[in-house]
Tab-separated table of C-alpha atoms and ligand atoms in Angstrom:
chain	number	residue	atom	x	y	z
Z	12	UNK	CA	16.004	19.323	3.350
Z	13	UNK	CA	16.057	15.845	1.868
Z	14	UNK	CA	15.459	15.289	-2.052
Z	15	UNK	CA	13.150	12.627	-3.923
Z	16	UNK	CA	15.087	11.280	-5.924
Z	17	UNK	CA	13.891	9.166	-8.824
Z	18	UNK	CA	10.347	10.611	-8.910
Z	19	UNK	CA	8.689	12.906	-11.047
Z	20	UNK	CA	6.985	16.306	-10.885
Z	21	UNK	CA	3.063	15.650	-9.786
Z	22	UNK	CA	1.628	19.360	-9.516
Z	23	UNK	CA	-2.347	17.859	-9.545
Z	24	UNK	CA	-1.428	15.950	-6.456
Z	25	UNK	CA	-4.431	16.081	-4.245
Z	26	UNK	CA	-3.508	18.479	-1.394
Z	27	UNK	CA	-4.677	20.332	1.715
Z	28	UNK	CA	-2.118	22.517	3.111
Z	29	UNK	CA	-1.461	21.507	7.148
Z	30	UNK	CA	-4.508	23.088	8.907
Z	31	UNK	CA	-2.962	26.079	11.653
Z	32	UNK	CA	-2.322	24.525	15.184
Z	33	UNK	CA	-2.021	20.554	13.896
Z	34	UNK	CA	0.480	19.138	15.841
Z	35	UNK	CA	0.412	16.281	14.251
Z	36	UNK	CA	3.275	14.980	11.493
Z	37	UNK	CA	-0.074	13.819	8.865
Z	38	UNK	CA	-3.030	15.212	8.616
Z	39	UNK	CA	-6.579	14.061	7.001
Z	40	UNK	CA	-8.236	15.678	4.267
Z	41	UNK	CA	-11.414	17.579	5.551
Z	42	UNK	CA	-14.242	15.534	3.068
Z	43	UNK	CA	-12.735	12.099	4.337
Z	44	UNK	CA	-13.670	9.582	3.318
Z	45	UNK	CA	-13.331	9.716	-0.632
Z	46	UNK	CA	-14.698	6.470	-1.745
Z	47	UNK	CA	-17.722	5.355	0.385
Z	48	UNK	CA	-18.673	1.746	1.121
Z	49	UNK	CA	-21.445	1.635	-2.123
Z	50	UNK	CA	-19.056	3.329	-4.009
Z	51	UNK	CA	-20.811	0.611	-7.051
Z	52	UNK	CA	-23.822	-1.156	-6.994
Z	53	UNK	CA	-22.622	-4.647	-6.190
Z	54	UNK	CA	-19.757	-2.834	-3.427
Z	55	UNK	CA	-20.339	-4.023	0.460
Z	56	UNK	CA	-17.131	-1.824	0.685
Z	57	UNK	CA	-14.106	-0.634	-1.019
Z	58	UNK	CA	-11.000	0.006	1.215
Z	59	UNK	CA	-7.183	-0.569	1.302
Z	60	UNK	CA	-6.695	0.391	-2.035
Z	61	UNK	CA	-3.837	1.576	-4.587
Z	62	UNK	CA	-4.154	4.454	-6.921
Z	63	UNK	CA	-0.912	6.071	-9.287
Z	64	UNK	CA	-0.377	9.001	-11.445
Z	65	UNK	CA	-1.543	7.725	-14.836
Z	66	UNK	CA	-2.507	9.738	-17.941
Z	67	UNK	CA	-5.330	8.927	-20.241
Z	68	UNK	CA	-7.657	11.291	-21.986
Z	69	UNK	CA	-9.419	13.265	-19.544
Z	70	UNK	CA	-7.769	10.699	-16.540
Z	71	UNK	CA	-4.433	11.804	-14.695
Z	72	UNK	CA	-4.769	8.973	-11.767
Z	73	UNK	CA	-5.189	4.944	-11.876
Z	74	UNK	CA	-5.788	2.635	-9.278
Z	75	UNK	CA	-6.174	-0.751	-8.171
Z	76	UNK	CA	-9.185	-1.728	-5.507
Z	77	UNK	CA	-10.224	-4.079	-3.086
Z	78	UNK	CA	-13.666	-4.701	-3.498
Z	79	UNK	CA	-15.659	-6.669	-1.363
Z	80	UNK	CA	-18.915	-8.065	-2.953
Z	81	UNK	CA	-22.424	-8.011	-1.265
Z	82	UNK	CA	-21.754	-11.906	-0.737
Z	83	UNK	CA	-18.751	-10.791	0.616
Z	84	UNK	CA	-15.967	-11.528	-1.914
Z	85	UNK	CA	-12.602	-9.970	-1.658
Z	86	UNK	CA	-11.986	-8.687	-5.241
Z	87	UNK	CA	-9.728	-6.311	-6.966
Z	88	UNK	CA	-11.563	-3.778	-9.509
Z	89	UNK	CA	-9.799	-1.189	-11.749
Z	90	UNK	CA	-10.697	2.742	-11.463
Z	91	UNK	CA	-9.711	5.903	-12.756
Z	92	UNK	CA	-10.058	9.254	-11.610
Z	93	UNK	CA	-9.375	13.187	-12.756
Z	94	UNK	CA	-8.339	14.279	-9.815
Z	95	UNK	CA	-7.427	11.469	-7.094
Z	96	UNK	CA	-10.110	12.532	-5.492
Z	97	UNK	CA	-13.351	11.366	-7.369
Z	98	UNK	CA	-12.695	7.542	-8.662
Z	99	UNK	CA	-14.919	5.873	-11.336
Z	100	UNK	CA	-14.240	2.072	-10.077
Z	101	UNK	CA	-15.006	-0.650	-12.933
Z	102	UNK	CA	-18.978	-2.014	-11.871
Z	103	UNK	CA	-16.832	-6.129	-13.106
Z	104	UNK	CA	-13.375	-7.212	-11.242
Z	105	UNK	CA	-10.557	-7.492	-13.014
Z	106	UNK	CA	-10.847	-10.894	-15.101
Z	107	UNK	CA	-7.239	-11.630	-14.947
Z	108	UNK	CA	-5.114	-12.937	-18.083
Z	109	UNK	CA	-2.861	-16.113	-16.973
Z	110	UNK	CA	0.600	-16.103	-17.943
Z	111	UNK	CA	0.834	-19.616	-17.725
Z	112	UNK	CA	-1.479	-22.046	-18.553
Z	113	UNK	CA	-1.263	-23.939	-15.055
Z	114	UNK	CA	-1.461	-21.049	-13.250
Z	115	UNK	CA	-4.056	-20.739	-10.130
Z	116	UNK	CA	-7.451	-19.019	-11.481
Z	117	UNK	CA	-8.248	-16.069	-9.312
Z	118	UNK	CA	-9.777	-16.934	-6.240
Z	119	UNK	CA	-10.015	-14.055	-3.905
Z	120	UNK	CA	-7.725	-11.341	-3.643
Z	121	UNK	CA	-7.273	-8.124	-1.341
Z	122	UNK	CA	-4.692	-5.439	-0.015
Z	123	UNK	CA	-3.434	-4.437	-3.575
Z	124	UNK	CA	-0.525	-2.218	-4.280
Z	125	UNK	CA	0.657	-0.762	-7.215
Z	126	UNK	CA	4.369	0.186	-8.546
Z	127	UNK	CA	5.415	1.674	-11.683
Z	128	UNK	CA	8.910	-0.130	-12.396
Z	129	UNK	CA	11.029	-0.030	-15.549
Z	130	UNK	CA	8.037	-0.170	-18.360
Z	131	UNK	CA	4.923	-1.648	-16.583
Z	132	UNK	CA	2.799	-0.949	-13.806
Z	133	UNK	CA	2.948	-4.239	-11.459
Z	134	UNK	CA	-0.159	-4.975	-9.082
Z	135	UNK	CA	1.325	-6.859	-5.492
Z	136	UNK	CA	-1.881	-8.357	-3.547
Z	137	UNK	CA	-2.731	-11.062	-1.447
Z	138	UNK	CA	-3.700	-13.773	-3.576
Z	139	UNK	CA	-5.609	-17.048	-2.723
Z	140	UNK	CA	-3.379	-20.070	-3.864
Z	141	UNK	CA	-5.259	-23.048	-2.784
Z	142	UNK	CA	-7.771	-20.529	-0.854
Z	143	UNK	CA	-4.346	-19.521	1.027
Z	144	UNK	CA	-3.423	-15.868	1.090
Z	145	UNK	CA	0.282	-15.684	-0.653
Z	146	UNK	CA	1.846	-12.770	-2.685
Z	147	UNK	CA	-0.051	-12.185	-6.056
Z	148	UNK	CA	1.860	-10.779	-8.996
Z	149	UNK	CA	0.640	-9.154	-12.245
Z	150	UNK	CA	1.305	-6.292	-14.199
Z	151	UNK	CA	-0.541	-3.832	-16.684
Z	152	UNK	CA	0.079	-1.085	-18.983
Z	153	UNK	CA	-3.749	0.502	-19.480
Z	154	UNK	CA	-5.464	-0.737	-15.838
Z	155	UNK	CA	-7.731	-2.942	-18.738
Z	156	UNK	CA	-5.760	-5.532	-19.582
Z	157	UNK	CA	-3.660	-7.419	-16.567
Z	158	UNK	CA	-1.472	-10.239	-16.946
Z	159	UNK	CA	-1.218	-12.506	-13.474
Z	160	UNK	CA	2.064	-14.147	-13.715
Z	161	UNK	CA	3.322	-16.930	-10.780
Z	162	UNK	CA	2.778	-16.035	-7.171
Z	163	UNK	CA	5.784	-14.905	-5.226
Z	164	UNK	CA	6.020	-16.483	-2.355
Z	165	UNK	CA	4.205	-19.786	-0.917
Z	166	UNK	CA	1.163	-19.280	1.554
Z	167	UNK	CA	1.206	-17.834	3.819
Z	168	UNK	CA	2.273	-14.227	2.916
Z	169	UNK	CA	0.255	-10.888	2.840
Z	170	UNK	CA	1.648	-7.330	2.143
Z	171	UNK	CA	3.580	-7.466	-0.564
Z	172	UNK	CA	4.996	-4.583	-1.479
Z	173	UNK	CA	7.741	-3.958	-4.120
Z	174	UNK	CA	10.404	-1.562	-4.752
Z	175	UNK	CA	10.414	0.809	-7.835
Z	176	UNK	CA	13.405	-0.431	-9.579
Z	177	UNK	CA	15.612	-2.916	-9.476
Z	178	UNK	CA	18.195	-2.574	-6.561
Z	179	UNK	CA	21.956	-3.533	-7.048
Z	180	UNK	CA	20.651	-5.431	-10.296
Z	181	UNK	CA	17.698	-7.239	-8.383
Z	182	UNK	CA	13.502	-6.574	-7.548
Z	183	UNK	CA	13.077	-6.344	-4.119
Z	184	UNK	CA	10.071	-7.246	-2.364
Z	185	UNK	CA	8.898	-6.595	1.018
Z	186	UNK	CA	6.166	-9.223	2.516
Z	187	UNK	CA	5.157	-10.573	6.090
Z	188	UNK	CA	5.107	-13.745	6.560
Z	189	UNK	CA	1.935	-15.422	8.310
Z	190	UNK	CA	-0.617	-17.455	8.546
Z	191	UNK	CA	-4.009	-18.918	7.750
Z	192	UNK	CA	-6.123	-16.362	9.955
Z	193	UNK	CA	-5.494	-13.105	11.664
Z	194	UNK	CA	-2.346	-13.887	12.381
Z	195	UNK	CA	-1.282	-12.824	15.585
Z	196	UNK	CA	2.278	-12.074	14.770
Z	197	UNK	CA	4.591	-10.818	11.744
Z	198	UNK	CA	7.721	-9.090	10.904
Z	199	UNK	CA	8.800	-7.266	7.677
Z	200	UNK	CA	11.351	-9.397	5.236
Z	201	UNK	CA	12.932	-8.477	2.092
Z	202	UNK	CA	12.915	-10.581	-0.988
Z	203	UNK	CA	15.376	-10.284	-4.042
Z	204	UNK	CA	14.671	-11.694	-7.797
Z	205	UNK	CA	16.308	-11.270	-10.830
Z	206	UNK	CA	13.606	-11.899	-12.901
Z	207	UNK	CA	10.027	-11.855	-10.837
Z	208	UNK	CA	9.588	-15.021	-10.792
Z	209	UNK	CA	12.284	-16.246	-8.658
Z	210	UNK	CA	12.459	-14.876	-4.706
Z	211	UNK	CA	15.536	-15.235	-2.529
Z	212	UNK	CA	18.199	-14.333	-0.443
Z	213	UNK	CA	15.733	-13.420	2.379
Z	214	UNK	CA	16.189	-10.769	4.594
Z	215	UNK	CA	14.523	-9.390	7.995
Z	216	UNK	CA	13.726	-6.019	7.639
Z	217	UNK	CA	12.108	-5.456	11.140
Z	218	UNK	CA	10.050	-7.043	13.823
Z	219	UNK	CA	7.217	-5.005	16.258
Z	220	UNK	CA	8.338	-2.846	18.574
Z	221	UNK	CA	6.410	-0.257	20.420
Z	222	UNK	CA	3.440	-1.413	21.880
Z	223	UNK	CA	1.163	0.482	19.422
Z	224	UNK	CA	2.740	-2.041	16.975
Z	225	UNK	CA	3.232	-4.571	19.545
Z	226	UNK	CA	1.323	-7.580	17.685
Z	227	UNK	CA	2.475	-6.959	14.016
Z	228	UNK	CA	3.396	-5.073	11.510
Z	229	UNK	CA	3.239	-4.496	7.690
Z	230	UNK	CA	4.577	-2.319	4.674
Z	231	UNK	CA	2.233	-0.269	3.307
Z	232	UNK	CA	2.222	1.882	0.337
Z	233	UNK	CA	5.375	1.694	-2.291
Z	234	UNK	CA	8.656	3.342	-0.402
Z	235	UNK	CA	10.232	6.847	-2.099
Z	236	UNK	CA	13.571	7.004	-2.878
Z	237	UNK	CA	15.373	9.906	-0.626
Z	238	UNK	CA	18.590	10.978	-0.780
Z	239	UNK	CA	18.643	9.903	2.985
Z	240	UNK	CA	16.707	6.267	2.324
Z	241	UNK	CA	13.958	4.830	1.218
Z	242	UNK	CA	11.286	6.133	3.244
Z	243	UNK	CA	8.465	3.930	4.061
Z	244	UNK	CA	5.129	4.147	5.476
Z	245	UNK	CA	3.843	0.489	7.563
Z	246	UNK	CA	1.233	-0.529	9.090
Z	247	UNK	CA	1.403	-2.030	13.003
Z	248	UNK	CA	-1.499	-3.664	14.639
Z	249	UNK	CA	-1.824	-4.112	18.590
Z	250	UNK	CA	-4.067	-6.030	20.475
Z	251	UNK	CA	-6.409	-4.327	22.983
Z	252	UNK	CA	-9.658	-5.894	24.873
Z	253	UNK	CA	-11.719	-4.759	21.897
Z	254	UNK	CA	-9.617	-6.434	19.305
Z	255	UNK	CA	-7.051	-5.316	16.866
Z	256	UNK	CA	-5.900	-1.880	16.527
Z	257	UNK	CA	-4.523	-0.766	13.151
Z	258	UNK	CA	-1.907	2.412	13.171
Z	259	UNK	CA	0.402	3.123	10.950
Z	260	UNK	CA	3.965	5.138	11.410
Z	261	UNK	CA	7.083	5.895	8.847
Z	262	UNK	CA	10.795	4.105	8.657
Z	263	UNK	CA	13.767	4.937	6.451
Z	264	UNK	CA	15.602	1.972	4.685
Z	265	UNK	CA	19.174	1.840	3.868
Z	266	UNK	CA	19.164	2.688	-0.007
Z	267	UNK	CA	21.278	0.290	-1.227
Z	268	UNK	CA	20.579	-2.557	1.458
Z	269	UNK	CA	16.967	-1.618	1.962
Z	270	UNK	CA	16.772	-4.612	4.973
Z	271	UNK	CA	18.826	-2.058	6.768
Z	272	UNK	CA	16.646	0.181	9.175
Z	273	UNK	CA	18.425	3.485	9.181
Z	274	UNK	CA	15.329	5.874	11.513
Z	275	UNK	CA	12.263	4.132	12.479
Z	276	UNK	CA	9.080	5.987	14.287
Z	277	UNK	CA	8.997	5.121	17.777
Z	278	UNK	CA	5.634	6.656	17.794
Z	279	UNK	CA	2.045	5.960	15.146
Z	280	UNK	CA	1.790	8.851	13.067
Z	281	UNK	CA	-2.013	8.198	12.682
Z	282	UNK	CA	-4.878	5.452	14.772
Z	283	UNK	CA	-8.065	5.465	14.222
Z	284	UNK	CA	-9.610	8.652	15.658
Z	285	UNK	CA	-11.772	9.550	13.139
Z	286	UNK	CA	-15.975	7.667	13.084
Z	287	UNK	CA	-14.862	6.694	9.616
Z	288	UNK	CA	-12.098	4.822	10.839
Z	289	UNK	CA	-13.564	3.244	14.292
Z	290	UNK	CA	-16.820	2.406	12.984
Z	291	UNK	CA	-17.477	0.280	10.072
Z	292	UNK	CA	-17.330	-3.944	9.174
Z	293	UNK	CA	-14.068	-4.136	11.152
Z	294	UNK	CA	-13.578	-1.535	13.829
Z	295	UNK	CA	-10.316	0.570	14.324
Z	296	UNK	CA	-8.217	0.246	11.079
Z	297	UNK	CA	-6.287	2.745	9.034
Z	298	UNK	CA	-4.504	1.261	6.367
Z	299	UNK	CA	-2.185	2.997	3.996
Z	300	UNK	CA	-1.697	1.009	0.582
Z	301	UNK	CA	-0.541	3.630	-1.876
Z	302	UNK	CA	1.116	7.018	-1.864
Z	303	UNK	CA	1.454	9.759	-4.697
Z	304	UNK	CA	4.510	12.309	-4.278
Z	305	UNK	CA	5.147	15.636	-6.040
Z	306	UNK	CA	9.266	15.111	-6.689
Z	307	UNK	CA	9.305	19.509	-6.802
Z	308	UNK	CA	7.374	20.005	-3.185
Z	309	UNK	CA	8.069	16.942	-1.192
Z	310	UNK	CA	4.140	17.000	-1.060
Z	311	UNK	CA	2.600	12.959	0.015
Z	312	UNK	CA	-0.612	12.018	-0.704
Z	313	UNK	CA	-1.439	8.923	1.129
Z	314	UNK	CA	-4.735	6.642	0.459
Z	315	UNK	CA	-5.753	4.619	3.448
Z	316	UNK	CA	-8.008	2.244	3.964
Z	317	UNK	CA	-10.688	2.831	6.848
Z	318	UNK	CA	-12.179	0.385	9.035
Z	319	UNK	CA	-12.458	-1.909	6.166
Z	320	UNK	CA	-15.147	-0.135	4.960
Z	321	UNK	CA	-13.980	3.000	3.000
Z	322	UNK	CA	-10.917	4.662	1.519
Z	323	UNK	CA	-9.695	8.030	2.694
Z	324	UNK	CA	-6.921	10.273	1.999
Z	325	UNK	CA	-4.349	11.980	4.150
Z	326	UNK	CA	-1.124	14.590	3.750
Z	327	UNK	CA	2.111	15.362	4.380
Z	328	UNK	CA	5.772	16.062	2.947
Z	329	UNK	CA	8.652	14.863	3.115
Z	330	UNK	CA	10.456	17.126	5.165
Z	331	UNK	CA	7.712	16.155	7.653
Z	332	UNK	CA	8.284	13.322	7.590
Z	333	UNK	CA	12.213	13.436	8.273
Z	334	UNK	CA	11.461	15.660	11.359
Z	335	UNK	CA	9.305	13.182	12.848
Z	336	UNK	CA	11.957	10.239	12.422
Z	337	UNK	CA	14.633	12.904	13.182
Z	338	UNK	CA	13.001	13.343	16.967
Z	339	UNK	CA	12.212	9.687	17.412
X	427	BMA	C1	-5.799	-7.783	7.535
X	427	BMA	C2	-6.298	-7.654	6.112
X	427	BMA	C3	-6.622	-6.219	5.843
X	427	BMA	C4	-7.547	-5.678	6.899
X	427	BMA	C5	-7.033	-5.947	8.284
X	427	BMA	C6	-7.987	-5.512	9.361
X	427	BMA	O1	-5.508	-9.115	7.837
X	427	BMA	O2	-7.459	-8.426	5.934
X	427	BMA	O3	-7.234	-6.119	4.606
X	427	BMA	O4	-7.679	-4.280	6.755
X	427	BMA	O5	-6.765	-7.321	8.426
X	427	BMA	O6	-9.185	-6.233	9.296
C-alpha cells in the first residue's frame, strides 16, 4: 500500500464507494453532473473547474471556476460549498487586485487550478496577455480577495499546474506549451522558480503516446505526494473524424526530480461515455482540474469538466490507482 504523504485527513470528502462489478480503475458519481450549465443567471456554462478543502463558517470546500458568460466570456468566479457537492458560485467574476501597477488587466481567463502551498492558496489559469493564452498567477487567502501577480510564462502556454511545495528549494510548475488556437500538438514541461516570478531551468516531462493521447496532452488537477511519486492525473486529446477527443489517464513523477516519469498509464482511465460528457457546446471532453484526497483512506475525489458545459465528479483511491499503473 502506498502512503500520502504531506496531506491531511479529509473525512467529508465527497465519496461513493466503487459500485459491485466496475471494472473500471475510476468511477462517476451516480447524480453527475454537480454543477449544471445555468448553474447562475448570467452562466452559458461552468466547467473545468478547481475546488479545495477550505473552512469557513458553515463552508468546508472552496473553489475556483471557469465561467463562461451568455456573450460567451471565459471568466473565473469564486464558490463555496458544504459539502463539495452543492457549490454557491459568486453571480460577479473575480475583479482581480494587480500586484503591479503595469500589470495586464484581466482579459479572459479559463482552465483554473488551485494549490494550497506554504501560507496561500495560489490560482494557475490560462490568462490572456495581449488576448494570448499564457500561465496566469495569483493567490488568495479567503477566495474574496485575489492578488494577480506577473504571468509565468510568455504566450503561448495553457495548463499550468503547480506543485504543493517547493521542491529541492524551488516552485515547480508544470505547463504545455502551444499555440494561438487548438493547438494540435503539446507535451508536458516542468518549470522551476525561486520566487514565482522567475521560471527556468526547463524540463520535458512527457510527450503523447498512446493513440488515445496521440495529439496532446496536459496536467490536470494538482499532483499528491506518494511515498512512491508524485502521482498525477493529465489530460490527452486525440483526433478522430468528429474532432477532438478528451480522456484523461494517471502518471507517477519522480519525487525529487518530478520531470522524471517513473509509471505512466498506457491506457485512459476515463473518455467521454457518459451524455453529459459527449453532448454539450464542445462534444467529447472530460477534463480533470482539481482533486481532493483523504491522507487516512487514500480516498480521490476528482472534479472534471464535461463537454465544456458542466462540472462532474468522479472516485477513486490511491491504491487504485497504483494497481492500474502497476499493470500498465
Ligand atoms: C482546451 C481548453 C479547455 C477545453 C478544451 C476542449 O483548449 O479550451 O478549456 O475544455 O480545449 O474544448
Amino acid at each position: 500500500m502506498s502512503k500520502i504523504i504531506n496531506g491531511t485527513p479529509l473525512p467529508n470528502i465527497p465519496w461513493q464507494e466503487k459500485p459491485t462489478g466496475e471494472t473500471n480503475h475510476i468511477w462517476r458519481y451516480s447524480e453527475n453532473p454537480i454543477i449544471k450549465r445555468n448553474a447562475i443567471p448570467t452562466s452559458n456554462s461552468v466547467f473545468n473547474s478547481a475546488a479545495v478543502p477550505f473552512e469557513s463558517g458553515e463552508y468546508k470546500f472552496a473553489g475556483v471556476f471557469r465561467v463562461d458568460d451568455k456573450a460567451r466570456n471565459m471568466k473565473l468566479h469564486s464558490g463555496f460549498s458544504k459539502d463539495g457537492y452543492t457549490w454557491e458560485i459568486s453571480e460577479k467574476p473575480v475583479d482581480f487586485i494587480k500586484s503591479a501597477p503595469d500589470l495586464q488587466d484581466f482579459q479572459y481567463g479559463y482552465d483554473p487550478r488551485v494549490t494550497w502551498c506554504e501560507d496561500r492558496f495560489y490560482v494557475t489559469w490560462c490568462n490572456a496577455y495581449g488576448y494570448k493564452p499564457t500561465i496566469g498567477i495569483a493567490y488568495t487567502y479567503d477566495f474574496k480577495e485575489f492578488h494577480m501577480t506577473e504571468n509565468a510564462f510568455l504566450p503561448f502556454n495553457r495548463n499550468g499546474v503547480l506543485f504543493p511545495r517547493k521542491i529541492n528549494g524551488q516552485y515547480m510548475m508544470l505547463s504545455r506549451p502551444s499555440d494561438s488556437g487548438h493547438t494540435p500538438f503539446g507535451d508536458i514541461y516542468i518549470s522551476q522558480s525561486p520566487d514565482m516570478t522567475y521560471w527556468g531551468k526547463h524540463r520535458h516531462v512527457m510527450g503523447p503516446k498512446e493513440p488515445w493521447e496521440s495529439t496532446k496532452i496536459g496536467a490536470g488537477p494538482i499532483p499528491i505526494e506518494t511515498d512512491e511519486g508524485w502521482l498525477m492525473f493529465y489530460h490527452g486529446v486525440l483526433t478522430s473524424c468528429n474532432g477532438f477527443v478528451y480522456a484523461f489517464s494517471a502518471v507517477l513523477l519522480d519525487l525529487d526530480e518530478p520531470w522524471k516519469v517513473l509509471k505512466r498509464g498506457r491506457e485512459y482511465l476515463l473518455t467521454p461515455t457518459e451524455y453529459y460528457e459527449c453532448v454539450g457546446d464542445v462534444q467529447n471532453v472530460t477534463f480533470p482540474c482539481a482533486n481532493l484526497v483523504d491522507k487516512d483512506t487514500g480516498r480521490i475525489a476528482i472534479y472534471y469538466g464535461c463537454a465544456d458545459t458542466c462540472t462532474s465528479l468522479c472516485f477513486t483511491t490511491v491504491d487504485e490507482i497504483m494497481d492500474f499503473l502497476d499493470k500498465q
